[in-house]
GROMACS .gro file of C-alpha atoms in nm:
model
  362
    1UNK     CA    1   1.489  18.098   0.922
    2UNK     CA    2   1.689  18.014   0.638
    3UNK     CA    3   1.973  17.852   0.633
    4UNK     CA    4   2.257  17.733   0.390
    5UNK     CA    5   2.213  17.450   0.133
    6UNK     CA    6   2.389  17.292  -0.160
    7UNK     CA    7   2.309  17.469  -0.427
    8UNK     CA    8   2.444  17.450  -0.796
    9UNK     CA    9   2.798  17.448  -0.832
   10UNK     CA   10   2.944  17.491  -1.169
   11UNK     CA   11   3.086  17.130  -1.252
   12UNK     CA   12   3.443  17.296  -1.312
   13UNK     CA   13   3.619  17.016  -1.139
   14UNK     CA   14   3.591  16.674  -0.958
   15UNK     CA   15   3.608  16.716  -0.596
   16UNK     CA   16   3.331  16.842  -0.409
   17UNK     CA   17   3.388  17.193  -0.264
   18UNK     CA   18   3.399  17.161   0.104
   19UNK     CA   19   3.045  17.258   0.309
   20UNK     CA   20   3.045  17.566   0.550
   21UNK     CA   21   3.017  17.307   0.860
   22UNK     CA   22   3.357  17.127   0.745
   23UNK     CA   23   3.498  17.496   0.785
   24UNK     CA   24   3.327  17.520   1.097
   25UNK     CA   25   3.496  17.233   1.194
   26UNK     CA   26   3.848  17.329   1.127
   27UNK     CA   27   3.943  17.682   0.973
   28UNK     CA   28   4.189  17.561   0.775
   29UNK     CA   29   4.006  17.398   0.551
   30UNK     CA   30   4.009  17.721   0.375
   31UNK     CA   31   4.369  17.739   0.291
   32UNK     CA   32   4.282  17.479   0.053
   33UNK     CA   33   4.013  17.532  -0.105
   34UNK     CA   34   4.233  17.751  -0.385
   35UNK     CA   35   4.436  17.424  -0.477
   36UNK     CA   36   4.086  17.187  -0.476
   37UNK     CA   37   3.862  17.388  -0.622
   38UNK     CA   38   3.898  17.667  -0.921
   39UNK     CA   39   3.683  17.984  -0.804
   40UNK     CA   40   3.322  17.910  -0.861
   41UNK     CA   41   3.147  18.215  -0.848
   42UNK     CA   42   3.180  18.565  -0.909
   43UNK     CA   43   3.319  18.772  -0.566
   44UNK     CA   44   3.209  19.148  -0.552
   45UNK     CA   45   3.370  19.419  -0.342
   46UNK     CA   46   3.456  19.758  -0.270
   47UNK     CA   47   3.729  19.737  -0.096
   48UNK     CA   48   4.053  19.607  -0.236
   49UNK     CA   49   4.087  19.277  -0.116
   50UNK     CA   50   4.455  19.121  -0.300
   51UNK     CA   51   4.600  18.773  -0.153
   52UNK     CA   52   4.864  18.737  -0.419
   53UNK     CA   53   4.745  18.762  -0.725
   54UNK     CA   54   4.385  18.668  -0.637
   55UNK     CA   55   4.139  19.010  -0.667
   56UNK     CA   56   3.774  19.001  -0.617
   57UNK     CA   57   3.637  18.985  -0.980
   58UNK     CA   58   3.466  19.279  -0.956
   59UNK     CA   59   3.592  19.615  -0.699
   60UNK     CA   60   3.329  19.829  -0.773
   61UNK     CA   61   3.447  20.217  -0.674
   62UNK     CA   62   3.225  20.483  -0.553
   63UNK     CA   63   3.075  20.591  -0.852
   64UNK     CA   64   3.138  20.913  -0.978
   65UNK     CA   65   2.763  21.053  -0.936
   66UNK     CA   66   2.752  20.968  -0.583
   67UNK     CA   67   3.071  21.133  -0.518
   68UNK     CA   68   2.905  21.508  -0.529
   69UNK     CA   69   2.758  21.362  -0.218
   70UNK     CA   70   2.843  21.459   0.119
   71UNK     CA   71   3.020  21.141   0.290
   72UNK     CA   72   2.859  21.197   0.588
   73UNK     CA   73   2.515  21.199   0.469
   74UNK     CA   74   2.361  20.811   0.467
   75UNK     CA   75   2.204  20.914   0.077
   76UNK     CA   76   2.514  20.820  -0.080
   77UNK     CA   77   2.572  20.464   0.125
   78UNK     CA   78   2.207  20.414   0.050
   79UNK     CA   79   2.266  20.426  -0.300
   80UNK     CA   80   2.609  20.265  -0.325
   81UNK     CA   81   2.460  20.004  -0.161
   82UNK     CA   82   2.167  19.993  -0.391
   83UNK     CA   83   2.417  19.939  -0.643
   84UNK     CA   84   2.615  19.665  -0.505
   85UNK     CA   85   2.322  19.475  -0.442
   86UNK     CA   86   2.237  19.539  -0.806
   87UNK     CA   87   2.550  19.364  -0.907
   88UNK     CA   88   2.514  19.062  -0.718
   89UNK     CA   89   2.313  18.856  -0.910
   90UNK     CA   90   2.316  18.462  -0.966
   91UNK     CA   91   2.661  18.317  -0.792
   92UNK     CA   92   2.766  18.603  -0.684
   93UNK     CA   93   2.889  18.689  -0.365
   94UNK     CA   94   2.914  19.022  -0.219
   95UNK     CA   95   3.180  19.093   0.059
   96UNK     CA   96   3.087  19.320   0.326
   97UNK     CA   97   3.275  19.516   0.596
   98UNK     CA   98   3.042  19.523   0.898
   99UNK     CA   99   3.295  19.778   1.044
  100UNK     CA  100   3.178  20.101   0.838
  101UNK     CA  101   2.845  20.241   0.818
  102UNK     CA  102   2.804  20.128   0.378
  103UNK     CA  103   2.878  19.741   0.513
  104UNK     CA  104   2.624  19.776   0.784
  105UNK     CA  105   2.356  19.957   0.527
  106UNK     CA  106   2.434  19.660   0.261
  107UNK     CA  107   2.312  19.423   0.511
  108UNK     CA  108   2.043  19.562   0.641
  109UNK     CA  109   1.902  19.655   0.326
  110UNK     CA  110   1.956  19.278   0.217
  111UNK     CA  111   1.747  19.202   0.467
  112UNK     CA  112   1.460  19.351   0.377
  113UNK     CA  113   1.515  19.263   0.001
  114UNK     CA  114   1.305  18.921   0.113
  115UNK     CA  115   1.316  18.653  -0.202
  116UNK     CA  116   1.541  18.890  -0.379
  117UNK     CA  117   1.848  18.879  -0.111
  118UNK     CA  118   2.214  18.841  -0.226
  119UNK     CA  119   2.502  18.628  -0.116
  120UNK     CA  120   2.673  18.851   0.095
  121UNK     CA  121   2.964  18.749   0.312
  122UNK     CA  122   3.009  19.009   0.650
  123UNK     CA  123   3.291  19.058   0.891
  124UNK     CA  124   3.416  19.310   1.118
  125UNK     CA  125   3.096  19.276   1.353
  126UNK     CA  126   3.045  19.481   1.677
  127UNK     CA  127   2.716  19.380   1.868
  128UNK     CA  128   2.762  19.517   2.191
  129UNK     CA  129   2.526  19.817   2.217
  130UNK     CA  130   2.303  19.939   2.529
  131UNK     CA  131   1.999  20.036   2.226
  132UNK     CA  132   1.752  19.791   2.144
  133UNK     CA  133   1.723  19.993   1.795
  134UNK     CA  134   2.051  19.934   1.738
  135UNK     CA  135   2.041  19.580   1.867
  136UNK     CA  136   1.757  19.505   1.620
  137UNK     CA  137   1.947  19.672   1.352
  138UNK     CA  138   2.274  19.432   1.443
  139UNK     CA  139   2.035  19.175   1.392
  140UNK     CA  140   1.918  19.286   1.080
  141UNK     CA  141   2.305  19.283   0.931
  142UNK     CA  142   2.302  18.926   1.059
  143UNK     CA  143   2.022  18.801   0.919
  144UNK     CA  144   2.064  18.991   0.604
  145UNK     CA  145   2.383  18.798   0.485
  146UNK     CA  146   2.449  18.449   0.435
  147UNK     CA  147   2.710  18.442   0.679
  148UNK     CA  148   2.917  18.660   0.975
  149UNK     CA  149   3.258  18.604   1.009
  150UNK     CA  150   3.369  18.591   1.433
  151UNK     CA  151   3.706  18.625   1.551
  152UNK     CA  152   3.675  18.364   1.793
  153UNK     CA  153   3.507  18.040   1.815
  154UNK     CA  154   3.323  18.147   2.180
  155UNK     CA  155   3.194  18.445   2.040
  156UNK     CA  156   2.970  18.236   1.760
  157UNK     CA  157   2.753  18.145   2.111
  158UNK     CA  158   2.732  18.478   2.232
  159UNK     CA  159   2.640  18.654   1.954
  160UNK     CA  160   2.383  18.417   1.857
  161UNK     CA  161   2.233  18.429   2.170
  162UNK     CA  162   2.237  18.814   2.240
  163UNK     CA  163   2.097  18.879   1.896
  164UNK     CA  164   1.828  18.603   1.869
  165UNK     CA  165   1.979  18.453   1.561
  166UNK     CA  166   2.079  18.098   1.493
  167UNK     CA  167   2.439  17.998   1.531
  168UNK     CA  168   2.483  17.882   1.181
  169UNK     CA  169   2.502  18.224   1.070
  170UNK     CA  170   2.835  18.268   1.245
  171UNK     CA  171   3.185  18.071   1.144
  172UNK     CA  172   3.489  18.121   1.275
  173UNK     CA  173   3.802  18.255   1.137
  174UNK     CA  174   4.042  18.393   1.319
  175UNK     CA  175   4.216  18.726   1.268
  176UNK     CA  176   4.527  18.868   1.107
  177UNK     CA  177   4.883  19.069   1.174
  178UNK     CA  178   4.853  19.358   1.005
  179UNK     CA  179   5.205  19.512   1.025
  180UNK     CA  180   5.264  19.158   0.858
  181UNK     CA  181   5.167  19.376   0.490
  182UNK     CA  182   5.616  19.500   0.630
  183UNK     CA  183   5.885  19.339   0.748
  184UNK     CA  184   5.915  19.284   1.121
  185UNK     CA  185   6.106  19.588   1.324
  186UNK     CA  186   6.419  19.509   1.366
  187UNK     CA  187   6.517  19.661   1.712
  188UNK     CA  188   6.722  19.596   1.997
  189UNK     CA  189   6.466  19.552   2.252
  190UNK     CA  190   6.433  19.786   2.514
  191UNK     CA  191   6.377  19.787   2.888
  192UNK     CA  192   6.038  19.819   2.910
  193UNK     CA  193   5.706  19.650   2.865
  194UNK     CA  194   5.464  19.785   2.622
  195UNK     CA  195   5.105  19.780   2.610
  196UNK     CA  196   4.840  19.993   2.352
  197UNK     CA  197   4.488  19.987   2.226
  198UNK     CA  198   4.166  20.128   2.298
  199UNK     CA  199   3.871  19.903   2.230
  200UNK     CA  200   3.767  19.723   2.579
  201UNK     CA  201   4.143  19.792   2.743
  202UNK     CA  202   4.150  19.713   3.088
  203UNK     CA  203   4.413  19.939   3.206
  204UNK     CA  204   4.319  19.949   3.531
  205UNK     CA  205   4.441  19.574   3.587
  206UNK     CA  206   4.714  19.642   3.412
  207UNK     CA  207   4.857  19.939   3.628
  208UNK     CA  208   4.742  19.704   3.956
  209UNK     CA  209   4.922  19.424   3.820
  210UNK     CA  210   5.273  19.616   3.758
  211UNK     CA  211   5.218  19.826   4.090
  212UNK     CA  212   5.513  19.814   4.314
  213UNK     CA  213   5.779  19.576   4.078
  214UNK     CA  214   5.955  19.841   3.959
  215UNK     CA  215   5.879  19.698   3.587
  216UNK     CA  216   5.881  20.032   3.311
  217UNK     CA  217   5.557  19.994   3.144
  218UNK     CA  218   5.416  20.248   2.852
  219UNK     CA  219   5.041  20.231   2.705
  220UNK     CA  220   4.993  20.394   2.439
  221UNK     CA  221   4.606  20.452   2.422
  222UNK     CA  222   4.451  20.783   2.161
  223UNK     CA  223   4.120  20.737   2.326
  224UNK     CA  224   4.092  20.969   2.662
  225UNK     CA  225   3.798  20.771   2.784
  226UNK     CA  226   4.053  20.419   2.822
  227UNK     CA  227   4.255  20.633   3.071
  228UNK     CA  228   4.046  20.824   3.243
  229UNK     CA  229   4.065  20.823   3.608
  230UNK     CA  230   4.352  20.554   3.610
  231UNK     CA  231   4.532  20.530   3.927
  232UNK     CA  232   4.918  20.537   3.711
  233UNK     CA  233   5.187  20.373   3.945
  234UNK     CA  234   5.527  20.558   3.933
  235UNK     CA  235   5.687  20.273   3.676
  236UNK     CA  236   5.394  20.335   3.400
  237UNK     CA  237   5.414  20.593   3.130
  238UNK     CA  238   5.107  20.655   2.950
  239UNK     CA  239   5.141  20.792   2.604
  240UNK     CA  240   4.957  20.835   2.277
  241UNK     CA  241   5.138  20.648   1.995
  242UNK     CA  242   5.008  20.641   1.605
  243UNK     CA  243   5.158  20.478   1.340
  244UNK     CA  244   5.390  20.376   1.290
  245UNK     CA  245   5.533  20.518   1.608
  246UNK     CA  246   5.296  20.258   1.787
  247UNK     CA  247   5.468  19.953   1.608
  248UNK     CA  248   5.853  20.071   1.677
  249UNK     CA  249   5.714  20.087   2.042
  250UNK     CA  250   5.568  19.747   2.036
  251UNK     CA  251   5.886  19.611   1.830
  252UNK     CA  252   6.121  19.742   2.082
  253UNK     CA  253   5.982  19.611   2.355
  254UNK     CA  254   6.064  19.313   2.595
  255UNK     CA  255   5.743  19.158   2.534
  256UNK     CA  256   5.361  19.308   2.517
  257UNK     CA  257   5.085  19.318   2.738
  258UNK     CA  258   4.714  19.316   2.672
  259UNK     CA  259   4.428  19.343   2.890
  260UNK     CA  260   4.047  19.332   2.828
  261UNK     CA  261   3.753  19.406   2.994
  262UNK     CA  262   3.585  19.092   3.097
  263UNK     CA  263   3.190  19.014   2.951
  264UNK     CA  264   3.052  19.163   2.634
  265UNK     CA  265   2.985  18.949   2.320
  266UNK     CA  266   3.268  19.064   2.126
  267UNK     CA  267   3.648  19.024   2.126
  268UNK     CA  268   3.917  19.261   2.126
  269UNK     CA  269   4.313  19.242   2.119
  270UNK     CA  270   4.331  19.006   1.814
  271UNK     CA  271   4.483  19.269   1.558
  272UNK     CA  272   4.749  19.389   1.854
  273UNK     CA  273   4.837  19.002   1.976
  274UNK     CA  274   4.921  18.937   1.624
  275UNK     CA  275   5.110  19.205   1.555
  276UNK     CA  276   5.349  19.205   1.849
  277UNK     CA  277   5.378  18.788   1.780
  278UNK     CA  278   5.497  18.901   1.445
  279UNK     CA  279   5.771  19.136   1.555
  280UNK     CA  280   5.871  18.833   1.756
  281UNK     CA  281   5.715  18.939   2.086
  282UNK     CA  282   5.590  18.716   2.373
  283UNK     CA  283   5.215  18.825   2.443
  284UNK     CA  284   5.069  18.768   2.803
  285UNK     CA  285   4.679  18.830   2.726
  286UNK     CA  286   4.417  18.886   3.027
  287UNK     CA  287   4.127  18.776   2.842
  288UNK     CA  288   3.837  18.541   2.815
  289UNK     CA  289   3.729  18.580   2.435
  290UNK     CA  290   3.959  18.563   2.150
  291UNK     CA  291   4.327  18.539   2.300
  292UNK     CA  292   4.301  18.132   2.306
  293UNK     CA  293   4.196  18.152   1.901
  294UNK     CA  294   4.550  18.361   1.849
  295UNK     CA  295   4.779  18.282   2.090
  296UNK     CA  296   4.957  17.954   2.237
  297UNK     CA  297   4.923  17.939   2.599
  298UNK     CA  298   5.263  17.847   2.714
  299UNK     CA  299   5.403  17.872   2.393
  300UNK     CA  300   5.390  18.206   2.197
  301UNK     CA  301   5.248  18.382   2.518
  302UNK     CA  302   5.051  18.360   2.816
  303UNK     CA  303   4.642  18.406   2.853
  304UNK     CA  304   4.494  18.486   3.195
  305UNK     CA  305   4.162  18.523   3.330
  306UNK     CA  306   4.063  18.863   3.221
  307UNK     CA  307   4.069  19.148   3.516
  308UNK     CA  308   4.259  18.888   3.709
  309UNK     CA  309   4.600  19.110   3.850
  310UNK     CA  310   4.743  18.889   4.078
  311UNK     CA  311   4.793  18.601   3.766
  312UNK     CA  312   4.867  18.876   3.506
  313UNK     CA  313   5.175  19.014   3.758
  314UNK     CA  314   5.289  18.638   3.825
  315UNK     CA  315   5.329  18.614   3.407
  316UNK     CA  316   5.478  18.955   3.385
  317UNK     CA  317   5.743  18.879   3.632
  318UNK     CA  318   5.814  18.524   3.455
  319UNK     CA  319   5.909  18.666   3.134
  320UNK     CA  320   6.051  18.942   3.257
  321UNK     CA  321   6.267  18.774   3.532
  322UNK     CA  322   6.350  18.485   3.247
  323UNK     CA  323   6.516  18.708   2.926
  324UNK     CA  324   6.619  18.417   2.725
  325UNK     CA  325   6.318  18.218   2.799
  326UNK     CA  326   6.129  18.549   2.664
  327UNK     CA  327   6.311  18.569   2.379
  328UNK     CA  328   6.239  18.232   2.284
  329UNK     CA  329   5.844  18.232   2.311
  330UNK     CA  330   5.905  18.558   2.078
  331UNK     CA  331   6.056  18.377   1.842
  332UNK     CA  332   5.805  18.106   1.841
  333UNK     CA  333   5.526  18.368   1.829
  334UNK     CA  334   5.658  18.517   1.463
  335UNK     CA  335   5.687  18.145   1.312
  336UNK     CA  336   5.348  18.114   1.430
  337UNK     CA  337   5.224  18.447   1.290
  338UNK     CA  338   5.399  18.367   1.017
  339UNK     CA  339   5.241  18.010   0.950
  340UNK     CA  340   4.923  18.084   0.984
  341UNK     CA  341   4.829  18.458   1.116
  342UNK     CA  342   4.914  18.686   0.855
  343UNK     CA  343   4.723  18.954   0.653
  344UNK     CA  344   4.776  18.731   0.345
  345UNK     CA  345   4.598  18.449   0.563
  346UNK     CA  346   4.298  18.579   0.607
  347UNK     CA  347   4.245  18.754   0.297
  348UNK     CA  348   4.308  18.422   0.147
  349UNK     CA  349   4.050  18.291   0.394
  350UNK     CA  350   3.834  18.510   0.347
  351UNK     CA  351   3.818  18.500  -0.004
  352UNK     CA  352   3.767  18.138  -0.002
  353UNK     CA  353   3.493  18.134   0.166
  354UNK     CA  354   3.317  18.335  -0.015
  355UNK     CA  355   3.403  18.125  -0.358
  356UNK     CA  356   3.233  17.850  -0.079
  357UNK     CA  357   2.923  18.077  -0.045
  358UNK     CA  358   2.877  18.072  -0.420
  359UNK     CA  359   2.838  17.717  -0.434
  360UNK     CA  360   2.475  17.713  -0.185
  361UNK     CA  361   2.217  17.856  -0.165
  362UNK     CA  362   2.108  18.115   0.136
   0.00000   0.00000   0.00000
């Protein structure tokens, strides 16, 4: 199994770049690497990834052949692909969004490239499936790039170990805000505590936790399945919220909820903790995956076993018994958002690490 080692950085300045296991070791590392370090390598994309000023070198569009093709036909990711791969040569390093069917083909065609395989740098992972063909294809994306980007540090375990992979193709780095691209809502917060999102929302605990206090709740969930067959207490409103309807809920609320279905390999939550921290929101998180990689415990929120009701009503009725208090962990969840959690953040991060990828060898 291959694995990453120094390879030949371009001797553009003293200082050593920084090895994927010091990034392991503290995330941060990468907000750094930009003033240590000129970029090394060449970065190749298809997506627009801007921190700033900073662009991958080369944001290769669909090309214009390909685009008499059907989307929906897997020909024209094949291809595109094909052609990415093409233009990773040398240094270069290839980002790849595991999240949409061209990231997952880039991989998994990587994979079976053999001596030939690119630098390519994947995030946006989602392992869980009941298939074995599409667990072996998961593990095909894995192994086919240099290295899988987690949004928490337990989930670097898990996935290694339901996919029969080593863990050193996983590093952490946690996730982002992404109203933070605008301004925070400014609005007087409401009487009423919001919660929204469909991937692994627990619900149920939810409506068991707020059952009988009287507390207005609304979840806003667009997925059917997340609330079907919910027992709804009196005191919950269940709604289905886009944007940016679904942020002026979250802004205006007294604080935000979220609750996640406990086991699985991968996290949920991260995008919607962020963004209520940024519009200055206390979060109280039942969760066991990624809510301790986002959110202070005590601090900018509260995390609770997930699917436990009984601790997730004591937290609700804390903040929402104690307004100033409440209004004070919101404030300290934007400055942390803000310090650390934004969309700039991790675009920044993640385009650091793949000037880091350049520098070794896969």
């Amino acid at each position: 199994m291959s694995t990453l080692s120094h390879g030949h950085c371009p001797p553009r300045v003293a200082l050593e770049p920084p090895s994927i296991d010091d990034v392991r070791q503290n995330f941060t590392i990468l907000d750094r690497v930009g003033d240590t370090m000129p970029q090394q390598g060449v970065l190749v994309c298809y997506e627009d990834y801007s921190a700033g000023d900073r662009l991958c070198d080369q944001v290769v569009p669909l090309p214009r052949l390909l685009a008499f093709i059907p989307n929906a036909l897997l020909l024209r990711d094949f291809l595109f692909a094909c052609n990415l791969l093409w233009r990773t040569r040398g240094n270069a390093v290839l980002i790849a969004n595991g999240g949409h069917r061209l990231g997952q083909v880039i991989c998994v065609l990587n994979y079976f490239l053999g001596r030939w395989k690119r630098r390519i740098l994947l995030f946006e992972l989602y392992p869980e499936s009941a298939s074995p063909l599409k667990r072996r294809v998961l593990r095909w994306m894995v192994l086919g790039s240099s290295l899988c980007v987690v949004f928490s540090r337990v989930q670097i375990r898990l996935q290694a170990e339901y996919l029969d992979v080593p863990e050193n193709r996983f590093v952490f780095v946690p996730y982002k805000a992404n109203h933070s691209q605008s301004q925070p809502i400014a609005i007087v917060p409401g009487n009423y505590v919001f919660s929204g999102g469909n991937t692994k929302r627990d619900y149920a605990t939810l409506c068991e936790a707020v059952r009988g206090t009287g507390i207005p709740v609304m979840i806003s969930a667009t997925d059917p399945a997340v609330i079907r067959g919910l027992n709804v207490p009196s005191n919950v409103i269940i709604l289905s919220a886009v944007e940016p309807s679904f942020a002026k809920l979250m802004a205006g609320s007294r604080f935000v909820v979220i609750t996640i279905n406990a086991g699985g390999v991968r996290g949920a939550g991260e995008a919607s903790a962020c963004n209520a921290m940024w519009h200055g929101k206390a979060v109280v998180c039942a969760d066991d995956l990624s809510a301790s990689d986002h959110i202070i415990d005590g601090v900018t929120g509260y995390i609770v076993p997930a699917g436990d009701a009984l601790e997730l009503k004591a937290r609700i009725l804390q903040l929402w018994e104690d307004t100033e208090g409440t209004q004070n962990m919101g404030r300290r969840a934007h400055e942390h958002v803000a310090a650390s959690l934004t969309h700039e953040h991790f675009l920044r991060r993640l385009l650091a690490l793949s000037d880091l990828l350049s520098c070794y060898e896969s």
